[in-house]
Every structure is written in C-alpha cells, then in structure tokens.
XYZ file of C-alpha atoms in Angstrom:
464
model
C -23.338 47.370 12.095
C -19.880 48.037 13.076
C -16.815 50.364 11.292
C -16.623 48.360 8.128
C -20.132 47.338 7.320
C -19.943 43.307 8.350
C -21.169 42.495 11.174
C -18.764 41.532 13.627
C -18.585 37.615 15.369
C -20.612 37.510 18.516
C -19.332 35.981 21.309
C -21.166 33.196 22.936
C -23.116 33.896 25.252
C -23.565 30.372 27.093
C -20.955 27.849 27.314
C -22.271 24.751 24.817
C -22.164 22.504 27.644
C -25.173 24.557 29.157
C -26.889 24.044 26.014
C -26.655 20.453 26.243
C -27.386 19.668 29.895
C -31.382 18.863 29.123
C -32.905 15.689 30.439
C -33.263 13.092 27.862
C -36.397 11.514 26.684
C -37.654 8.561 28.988
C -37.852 5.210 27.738
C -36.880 6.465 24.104
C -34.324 5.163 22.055
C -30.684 7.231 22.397
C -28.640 7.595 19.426
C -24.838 7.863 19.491
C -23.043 10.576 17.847
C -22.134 8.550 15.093
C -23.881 8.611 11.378
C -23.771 4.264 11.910
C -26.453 5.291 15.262
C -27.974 8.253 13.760
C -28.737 6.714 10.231
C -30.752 4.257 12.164
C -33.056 6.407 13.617
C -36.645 6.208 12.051
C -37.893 8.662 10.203
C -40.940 10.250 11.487
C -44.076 8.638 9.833
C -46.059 12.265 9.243
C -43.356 13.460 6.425
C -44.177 10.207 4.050
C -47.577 10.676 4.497
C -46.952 15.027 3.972
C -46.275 14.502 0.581
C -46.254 18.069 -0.555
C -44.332 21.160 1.517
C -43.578 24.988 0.803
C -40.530 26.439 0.532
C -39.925 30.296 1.553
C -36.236 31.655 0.482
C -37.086 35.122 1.867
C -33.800 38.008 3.251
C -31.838 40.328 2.783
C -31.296 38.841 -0.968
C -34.802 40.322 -1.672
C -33.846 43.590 -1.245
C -31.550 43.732 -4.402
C -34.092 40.692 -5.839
C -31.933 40.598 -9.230
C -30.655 37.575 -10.759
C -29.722 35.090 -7.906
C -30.458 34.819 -3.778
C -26.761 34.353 -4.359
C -26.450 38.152 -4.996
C -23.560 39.051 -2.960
C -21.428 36.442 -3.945
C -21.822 36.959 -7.088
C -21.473 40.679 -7.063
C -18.802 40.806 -4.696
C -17.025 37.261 -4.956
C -17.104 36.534 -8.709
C -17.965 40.084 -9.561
C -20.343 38.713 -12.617
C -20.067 41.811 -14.681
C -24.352 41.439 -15.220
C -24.089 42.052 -11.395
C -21.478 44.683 -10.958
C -23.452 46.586 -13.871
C -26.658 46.333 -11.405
C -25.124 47.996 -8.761
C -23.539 50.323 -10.855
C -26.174 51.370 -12.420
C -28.840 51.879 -9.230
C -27.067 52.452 -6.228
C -24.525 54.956 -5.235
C -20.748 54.475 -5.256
C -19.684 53.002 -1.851
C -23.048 50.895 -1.458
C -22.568 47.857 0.756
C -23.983 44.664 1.058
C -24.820 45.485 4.650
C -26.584 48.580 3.351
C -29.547 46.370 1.630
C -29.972 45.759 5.301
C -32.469 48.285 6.617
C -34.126 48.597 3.361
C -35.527 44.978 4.142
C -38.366 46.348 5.503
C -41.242 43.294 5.280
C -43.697 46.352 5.916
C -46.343 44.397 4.355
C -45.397 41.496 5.853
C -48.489 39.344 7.692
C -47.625 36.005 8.357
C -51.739 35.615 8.920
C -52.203 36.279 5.643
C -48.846 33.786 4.398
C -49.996 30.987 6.250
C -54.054 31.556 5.152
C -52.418 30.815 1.226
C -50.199 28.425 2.804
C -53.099 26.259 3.596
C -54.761 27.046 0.677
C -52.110 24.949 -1.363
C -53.109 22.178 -0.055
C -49.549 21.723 1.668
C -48.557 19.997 4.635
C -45.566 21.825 5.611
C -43.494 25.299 5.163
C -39.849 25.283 5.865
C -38.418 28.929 6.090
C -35.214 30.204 5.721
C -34.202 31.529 9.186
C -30.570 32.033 7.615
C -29.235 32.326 4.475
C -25.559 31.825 3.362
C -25.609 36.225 3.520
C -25.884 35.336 7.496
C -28.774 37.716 8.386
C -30.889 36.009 10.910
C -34.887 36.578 10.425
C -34.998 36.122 14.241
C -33.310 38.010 16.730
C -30.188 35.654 17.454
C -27.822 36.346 20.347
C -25.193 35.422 17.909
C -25.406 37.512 15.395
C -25.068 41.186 16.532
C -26.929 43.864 14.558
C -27.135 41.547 11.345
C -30.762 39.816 12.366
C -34.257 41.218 11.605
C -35.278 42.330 15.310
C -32.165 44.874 15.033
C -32.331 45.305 11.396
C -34.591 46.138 8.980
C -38.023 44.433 9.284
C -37.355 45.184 13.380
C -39.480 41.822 14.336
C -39.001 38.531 14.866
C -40.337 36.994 11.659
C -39.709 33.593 12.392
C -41.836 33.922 15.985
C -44.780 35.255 14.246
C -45.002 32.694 10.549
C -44.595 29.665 13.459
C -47.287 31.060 15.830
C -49.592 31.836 12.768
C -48.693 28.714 11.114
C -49.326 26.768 14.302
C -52.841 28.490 14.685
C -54.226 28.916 11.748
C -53.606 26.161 9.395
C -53.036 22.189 9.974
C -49.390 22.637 8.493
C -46.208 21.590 10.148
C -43.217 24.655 11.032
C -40.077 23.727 9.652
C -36.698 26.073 9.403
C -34.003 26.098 6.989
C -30.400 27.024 8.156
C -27.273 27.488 6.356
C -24.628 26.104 8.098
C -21.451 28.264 7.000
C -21.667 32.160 5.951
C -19.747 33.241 2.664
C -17.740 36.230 3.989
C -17.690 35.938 8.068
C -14.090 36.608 9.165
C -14.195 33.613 11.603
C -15.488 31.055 8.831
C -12.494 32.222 6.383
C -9.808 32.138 9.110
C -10.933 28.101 9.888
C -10.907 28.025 5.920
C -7.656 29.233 5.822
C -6.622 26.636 8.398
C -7.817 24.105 6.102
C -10.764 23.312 9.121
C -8.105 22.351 11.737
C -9.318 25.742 13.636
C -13.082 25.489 14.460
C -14.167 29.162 15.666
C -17.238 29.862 13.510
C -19.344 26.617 14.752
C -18.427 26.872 18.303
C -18.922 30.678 18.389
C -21.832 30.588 15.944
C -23.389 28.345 14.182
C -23.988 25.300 16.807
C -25.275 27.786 19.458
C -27.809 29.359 16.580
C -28.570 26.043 15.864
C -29.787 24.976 19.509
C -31.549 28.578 19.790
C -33.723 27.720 17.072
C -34.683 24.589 17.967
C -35.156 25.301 21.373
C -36.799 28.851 20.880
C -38.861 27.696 17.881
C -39.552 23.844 17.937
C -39.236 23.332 14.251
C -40.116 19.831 13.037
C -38.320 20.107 9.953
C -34.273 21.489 10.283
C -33.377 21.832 6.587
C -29.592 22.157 6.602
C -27.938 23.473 3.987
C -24.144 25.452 2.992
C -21.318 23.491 4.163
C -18.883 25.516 2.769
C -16.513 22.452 1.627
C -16.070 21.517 5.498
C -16.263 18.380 6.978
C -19.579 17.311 9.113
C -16.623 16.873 12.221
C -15.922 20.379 12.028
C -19.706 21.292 12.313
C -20.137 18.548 15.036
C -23.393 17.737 13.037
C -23.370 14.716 14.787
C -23.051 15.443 17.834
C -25.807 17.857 17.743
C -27.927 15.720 15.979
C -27.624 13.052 18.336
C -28.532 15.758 20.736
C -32.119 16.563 18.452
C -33.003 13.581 18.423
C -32.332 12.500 22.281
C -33.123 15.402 24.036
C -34.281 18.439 21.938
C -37.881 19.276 22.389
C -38.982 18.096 19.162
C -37.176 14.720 19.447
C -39.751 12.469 18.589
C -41.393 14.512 15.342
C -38.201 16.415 14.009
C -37.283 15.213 10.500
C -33.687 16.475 9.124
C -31.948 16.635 5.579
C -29.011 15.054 4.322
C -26.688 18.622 4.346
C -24.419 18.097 7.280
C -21.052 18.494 6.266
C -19.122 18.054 2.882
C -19.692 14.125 1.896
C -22.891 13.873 3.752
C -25.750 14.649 1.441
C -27.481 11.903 -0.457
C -25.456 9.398 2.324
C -26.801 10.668 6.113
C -29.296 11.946 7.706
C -32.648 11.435 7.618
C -34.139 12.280 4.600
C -32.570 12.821 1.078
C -32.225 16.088 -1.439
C -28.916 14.827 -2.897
C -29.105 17.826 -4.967
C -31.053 20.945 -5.299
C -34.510 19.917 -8.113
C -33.300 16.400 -7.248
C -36.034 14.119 -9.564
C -34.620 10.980 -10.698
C -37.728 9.347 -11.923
C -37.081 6.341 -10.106
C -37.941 4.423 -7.158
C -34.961 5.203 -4.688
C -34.674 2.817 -1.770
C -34.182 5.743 0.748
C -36.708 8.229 1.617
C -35.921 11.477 -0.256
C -37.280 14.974 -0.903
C -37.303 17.052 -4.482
C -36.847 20.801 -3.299
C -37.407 22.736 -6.405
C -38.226 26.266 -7.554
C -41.564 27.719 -9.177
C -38.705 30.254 -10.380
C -37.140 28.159 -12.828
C -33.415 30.224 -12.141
C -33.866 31.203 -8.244
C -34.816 30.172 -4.733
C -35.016 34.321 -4.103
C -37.367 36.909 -5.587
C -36.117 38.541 -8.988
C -37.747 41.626 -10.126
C -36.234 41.018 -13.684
C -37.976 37.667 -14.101
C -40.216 36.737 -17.092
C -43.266 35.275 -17.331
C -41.537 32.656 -19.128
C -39.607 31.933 -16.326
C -42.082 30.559 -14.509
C -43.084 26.578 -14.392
C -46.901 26.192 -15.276
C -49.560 24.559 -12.686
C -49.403 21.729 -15.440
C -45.335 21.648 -14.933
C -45.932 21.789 -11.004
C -48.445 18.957 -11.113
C -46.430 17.233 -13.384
C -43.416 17.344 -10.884
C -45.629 16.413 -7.621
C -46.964 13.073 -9.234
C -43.329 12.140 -10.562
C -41.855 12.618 -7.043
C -44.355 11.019 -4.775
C -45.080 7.927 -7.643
C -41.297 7.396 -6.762
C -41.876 7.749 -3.235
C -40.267 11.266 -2.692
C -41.769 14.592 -1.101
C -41.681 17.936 -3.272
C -40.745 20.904 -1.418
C -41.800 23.745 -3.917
C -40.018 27.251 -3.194
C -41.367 30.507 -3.650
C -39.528 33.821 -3.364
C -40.955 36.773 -1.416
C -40.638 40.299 -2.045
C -38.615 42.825 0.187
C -41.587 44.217 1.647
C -42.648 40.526 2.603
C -45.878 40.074 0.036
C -46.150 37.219 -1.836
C -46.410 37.876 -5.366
C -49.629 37.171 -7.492
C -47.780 34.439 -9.552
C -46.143 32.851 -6.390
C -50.059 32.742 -5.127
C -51.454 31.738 -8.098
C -49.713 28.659 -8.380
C -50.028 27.730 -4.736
C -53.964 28.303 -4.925
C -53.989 26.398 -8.305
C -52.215 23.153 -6.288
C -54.507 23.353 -4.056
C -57.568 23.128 -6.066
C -55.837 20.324 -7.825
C -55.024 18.628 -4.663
C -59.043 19.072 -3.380
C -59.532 16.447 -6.056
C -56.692 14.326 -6.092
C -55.220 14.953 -2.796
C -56.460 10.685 -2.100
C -54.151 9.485 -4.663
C -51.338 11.594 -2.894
C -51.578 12.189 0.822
C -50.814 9.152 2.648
C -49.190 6.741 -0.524
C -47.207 4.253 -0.816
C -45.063 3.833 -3.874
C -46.376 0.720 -6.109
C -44.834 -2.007 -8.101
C -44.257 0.494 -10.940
C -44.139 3.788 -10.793
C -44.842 4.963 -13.902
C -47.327 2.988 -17.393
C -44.986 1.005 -19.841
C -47.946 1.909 -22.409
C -49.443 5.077 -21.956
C -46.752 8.119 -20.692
C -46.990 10.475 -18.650
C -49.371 8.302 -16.295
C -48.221 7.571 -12.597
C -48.838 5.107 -9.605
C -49.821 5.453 -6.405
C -50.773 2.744 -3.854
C -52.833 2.071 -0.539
C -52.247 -1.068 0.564
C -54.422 -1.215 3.040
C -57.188 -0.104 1.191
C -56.280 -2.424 -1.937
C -56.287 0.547 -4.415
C -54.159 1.534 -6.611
C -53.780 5.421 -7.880
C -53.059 5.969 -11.727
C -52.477 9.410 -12.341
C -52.508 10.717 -16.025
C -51.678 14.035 -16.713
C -52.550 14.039 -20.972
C -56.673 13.296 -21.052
C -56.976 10.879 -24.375
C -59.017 12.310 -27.184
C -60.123 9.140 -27.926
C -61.739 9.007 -24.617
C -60.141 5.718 -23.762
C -57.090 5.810 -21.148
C -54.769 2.458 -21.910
C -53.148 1.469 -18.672
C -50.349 -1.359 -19.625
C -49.530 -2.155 -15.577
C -52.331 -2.917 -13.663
C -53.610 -6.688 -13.631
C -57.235 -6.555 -13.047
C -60.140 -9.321 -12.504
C -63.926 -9.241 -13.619
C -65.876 -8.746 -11.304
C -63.696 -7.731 -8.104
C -62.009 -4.814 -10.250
C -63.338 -0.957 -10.200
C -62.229 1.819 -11.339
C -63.574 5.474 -10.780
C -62.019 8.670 -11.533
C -61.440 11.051 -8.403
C -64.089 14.019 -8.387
C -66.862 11.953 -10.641
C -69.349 9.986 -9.353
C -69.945 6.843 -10.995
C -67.520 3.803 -11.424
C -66.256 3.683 -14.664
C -66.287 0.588 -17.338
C -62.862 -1.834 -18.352
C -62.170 -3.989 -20.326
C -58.883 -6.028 -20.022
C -56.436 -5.736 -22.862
C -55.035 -9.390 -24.394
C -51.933 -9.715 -22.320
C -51.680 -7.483 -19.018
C -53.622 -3.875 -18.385
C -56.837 -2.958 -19.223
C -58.717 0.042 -21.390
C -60.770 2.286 -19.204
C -63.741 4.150 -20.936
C -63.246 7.647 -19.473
C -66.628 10.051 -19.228
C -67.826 12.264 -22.042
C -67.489 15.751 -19.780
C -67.041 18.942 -21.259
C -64.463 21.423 -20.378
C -66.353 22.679 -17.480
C -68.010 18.859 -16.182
C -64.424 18.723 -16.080
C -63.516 17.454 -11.895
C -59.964 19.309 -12.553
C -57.539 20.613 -14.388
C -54.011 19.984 -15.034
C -54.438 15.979 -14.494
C -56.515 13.336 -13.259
C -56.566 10.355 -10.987
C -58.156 7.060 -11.134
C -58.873 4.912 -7.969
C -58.306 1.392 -8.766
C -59.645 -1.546 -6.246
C -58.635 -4.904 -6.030
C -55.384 -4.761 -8.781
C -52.584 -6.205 -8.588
C-alpha cells in the first residue's frame, strides 16, 4: 500500500475505446445505449428455469468478521461506538483498515472443495463478490494497485480458481458481484464533491474493472450493486451494458440486476432485487430475484453471531417456495471465514437444501408461476405450474395431523385428476370439496417413511 494506508487510484492502463473495439455478434439483435433498447432485451431463459442460486459475500470484511460486511464504514464513517469499542479493544492503536489486508489469508481456501458443497445444494448458480464497497479486488485487477488478493493477502487469484472449479466440477453457472462505487476512494469523493459533474472514478476505475471481469472471467451473472447516490449517466451503465450484451463474450447467456445507478433498481435492467431480502408475496409482472441472508443481520461472516441468528432449513424452504410460487429466484448468501472455509452452519444448510431439493426439486426447477400462488384455504401451501406437462405443484410446508391436506384452488375432474406426493410411490386418493378444491388423503408414514423434511410437494395432473 502506499504512505497513508489507502491504496492509491490506478491509472488506466488502456484507453476505453480499446476496450470497446470487439466485433459484434453476427446476426444478433444490437441494443442501443438507452434503458428504452436495453429493457427490451430478453432475459436469458436458463435463470427462470435456475430457480435457486448461492450467494458468497467473502473479503477483506472477514478479517474483522464482527457485526456488519459494512465494517469500515461503520467503524470509521459513523464510528458506531459497538465498533470503535471492537477495535479498541483487539487491535493496537494506529490499526488501519488497510492493515486487515494481509491478514486475509484464505489459507484454507479450496474452491474444489466450495464448489463440491456448492453442488450439493442443489443450486444452479453462485455469484461471488469480486468487489466489495471496501474496494479490495479478489482478482488481481490492473486497476487497483496493491489493494487486490494476487498482491495482498490470500496472494491468488480467487476468482480464476472458484470459476475454473465451478466450471469443472459442478453443472452450476459462474456469476460475479461488483460494487460499483468504493466508500472512501479519493477519486469517488472528489466526483462526490462535484455533485457527479466530474467523472474520474468510473473512467479510471470502475468501467475498465468492469470490462476486465467480464472479459477475463466470462461471468453469466454481473450482480451490480453500490451506487453511491450517483446517477447510472455518470457510471455509463448503459453504455456498457449495451456493450455486454452486443459484443461481450457472454452476450447471449449474461443475465444482469437492476443496480445501475441511483433510480435504476426495481425499474432497469434485466432482472429485479428492488431491495436487499426483497419477498413481496406476490406475483410481480417482471422477472425478479430475492437475495437474502442465512445470517439473519449480515451478507459477511460474524464471529459474534448466535445460533439464534441463523434462519432454520424450515425458514430457508419456507422462503424458496414463496419466491419461485411468485415467480422470483432466491439467491441465498453465505459468509465465509478469513481463512476461506465455509462454516459448518453455512454447510449445513446448503446440504440440507439440497436433500430437500432431491425430492422436490420437480415442483421447482423449470416452473412457471400458476393462477394463484398461494391456497385461499389451507396456509402456508404454494403453487407451482408446468404447463406443458398439465401439472400443477402444491407445496405445503405444515403436514396436517389429521392426515387430510385441504387444497381450496385447484379445480379437479374424476377421473382425469391425480395427485401423488413427490418421493412416494403411489397416486394418492381425492375427493372434491362442495364448491371448488378438493381433500387429498395424505399417506400414513412415520417419521422416518417420511420422503423429506421441512415440506412437501404434490404433483397435480390435469387441474385447472
């Protein structure tokens, strides 16, 4: 780092235009730099049918792994006094920030191992954060001198080796997060100052960054994220999406978030978040994605978290059905440690939604939302739909102890109508109830004839 701890703006070391000058994509569609062009552009059909991601909020936050990923700014910005006491309290007087650096060591790091339990979950994509709002890069940028984790700390090029073991060993899909702005850069706060008329920190940083990952590393999803309160013109987010989607080489698969500029999210892009553990429990006419935390109070690792603090497999299924019934995706975040293991809780849950998913995986991958998302008689029960296969999916996450599931939605006929439950056998029996929905006669199992845990799914043919 240089005299003062921060690391210093780097240069650039290619004019943009360079970085532009690729040959666009034959016979394909081109989209203007304008959100009217880009908003048009179809969203690839593999992140509907994905359903279910992972979310990795892993840097130099983990070092410190106390309260927030939003450590510094709290410590240093709003100097919480629960934060200043922290430092106080552990680390000598004089400790930096930019001294958590090279104790980020990700010794135990193996991204064989990450994307092994990755798979496991039953997910069908992992978006990492290559940079958080802290700015340190977990890939050796040309842009950010001395503050990235080939020259710092871990000394490798994390984000290489989770996409080439990602991309090898498991049928997921390699998507990166990026934070647009970074809190204390001295060339963000002098175009702050300037009220965004000056625009030094995305020519100098953040738009070449942004075209070295996706060139370098081929993500197919870019999760933006930290505007900073600046306008999507001073980030030219659309002229360099317009250039991802016409001539990047992931034009044709890469998906993108809403978080492009202050006034953007929940209104362009591609997909959704509109807020961080976005779940409105309705049908939304726009494709969207719930990103939400197995730590109920951070995206980072916290060493002073409870067990408490944790959301049960039952919460986590509980969330998954609600967002795909209403046709969203659920990115679920876990946190690793400094030393880059994931944490037996953090596992846990992933290898518990993945044995969930080995049973009811049908009545998620690959859905459509139906008529109603949710039972007007019985709660906590949730549709799915495959039109193609004329089934419906009712999820129900409360088994009845009367042995009989009431479904008030579905209209069913004798004869045409059947109804099994995912993971058993043999159809089960209906009757239809006086009005509309019908009374299905779930099996007598024990705990362990059981096909899951946590919830169930039944298949419903020929419903309406």
């Amino acid at each position: 780092m240089r005299p003062g701890g921060r690391p210093g703006p780097a240069l650039p070391l290619l004019p943009l235009l360079l970085l532009l000058t690729q040959c666009p994509a034959r016979g394909a569609a081109r989209f203007d730099p304008t959100w009217e062009s880009l908003d048009a552009r179809p969203l690839p059909a593999w992140f509907d049918q994905a359903k279910f991601g992972i979310f990795i909020h892993w840097g130099v936050f983990s070092v410190p792994s106390f309260g927030s990923e939003w450590f510094w700014w709290y410590w240093q910005k709003e100097k919480i006094q629960k934060f200043v006491d922290f430092m106080k309290n552990n680390y000598p007087p004089g400790f930096k920030y930019e001294d958590f650096g090279p104790l980020f060591t990700a010794k135990f790091f193996n991204a064989n191992q990450w994307a092994d339990i990755f798979q496991a979950s039953g997910a069908k994509y992992v978006v990492l954060t290559s940079k958080h709002h802290e700015g340190f890069t977990l890939w050796g940028s040309e842009y950010s001198w001395n503050w990235n984790a080939v020259d710092e700390g871990p000394m490798r090029d994390v984000v290489k080796e989770l996409a080439v073991a990602i991309r090898t060993r498991s049928g997921l899909r390699f998507g990166l997060y990026y934070s647009l702005f970074e809190w204390f850069h001295p060339l963000f706060l002098d175009d702050e100052s300037s009220s965004f008329q000056k625009r030094q920190f995305p020519v100098s940083k953040t738009l070449p960054e942004l075209y070295e990952l996706v060139n370098k590393y081929r993500p197919e999803v870019l999760w933006s994220d930290g505007d900073g309160g600046a306008p999507d013109g001073y980030w030219n987010s659309t002229g360099f999406l317009a250039w991802l989607y016409n001539e990047s080489p992931v034009r044709d698969t890469v998906v993108t978030n809403d978080r492009w500029g202050a006034g953007s999210i929940c209104k362009h892009g591609g997909y959704y978040t509109c807020s961080d553990r976005y779940n409105p429990g309705h049908l939304l006419p726009h494709k969207w994605e719930n990103c939400m935390t197995i730590d109920k109070f951070s995206w980072g690792y916290r060493r002073n978290a409870g067990i408490c603090d944790y959301l049960t497999i039952e919460e986590l299924v509980k969330q998954l059905v609600q967002t795909v019934s209403c046709g969203g995706n659920l990115l679920m975040n876990i946190g690793p440690t400094q030393d880059g293991t994931i944490s037996p809780i953090f596992e846990e849950r992933l290898r518990q939604m993945g044995t969930w998913l080995k049973v009811n995986g049908e009545a998620i991958y690959e859905t459509n939302t139906w008529r109603s998302q949710n039972d007007t008689l019985t709660p906590d029960v949730w549709y799915t739909s495959k039109c193609r296969e004329k089934r419906v999916y009712a999820m129900f996450l409360k088994w009845p102890t009367s042995g009989q599931l009431i479904l008030g939605q579905p209209k069913a006929a004798l004869g045409s109508t059947e109804v099994k439950l995912l993971g058993y056998e043999q159809p089960l029996k209906w009757t239809p109830l006086e009005q509309n929905g019908i009374m299905v006669e779930l099996p007598h199992l024990t705990f362990h004839q059981m096909p899951c845990k946590w919830g169930w799914a039944l298949a419903l043919t020929n419903v309406i």
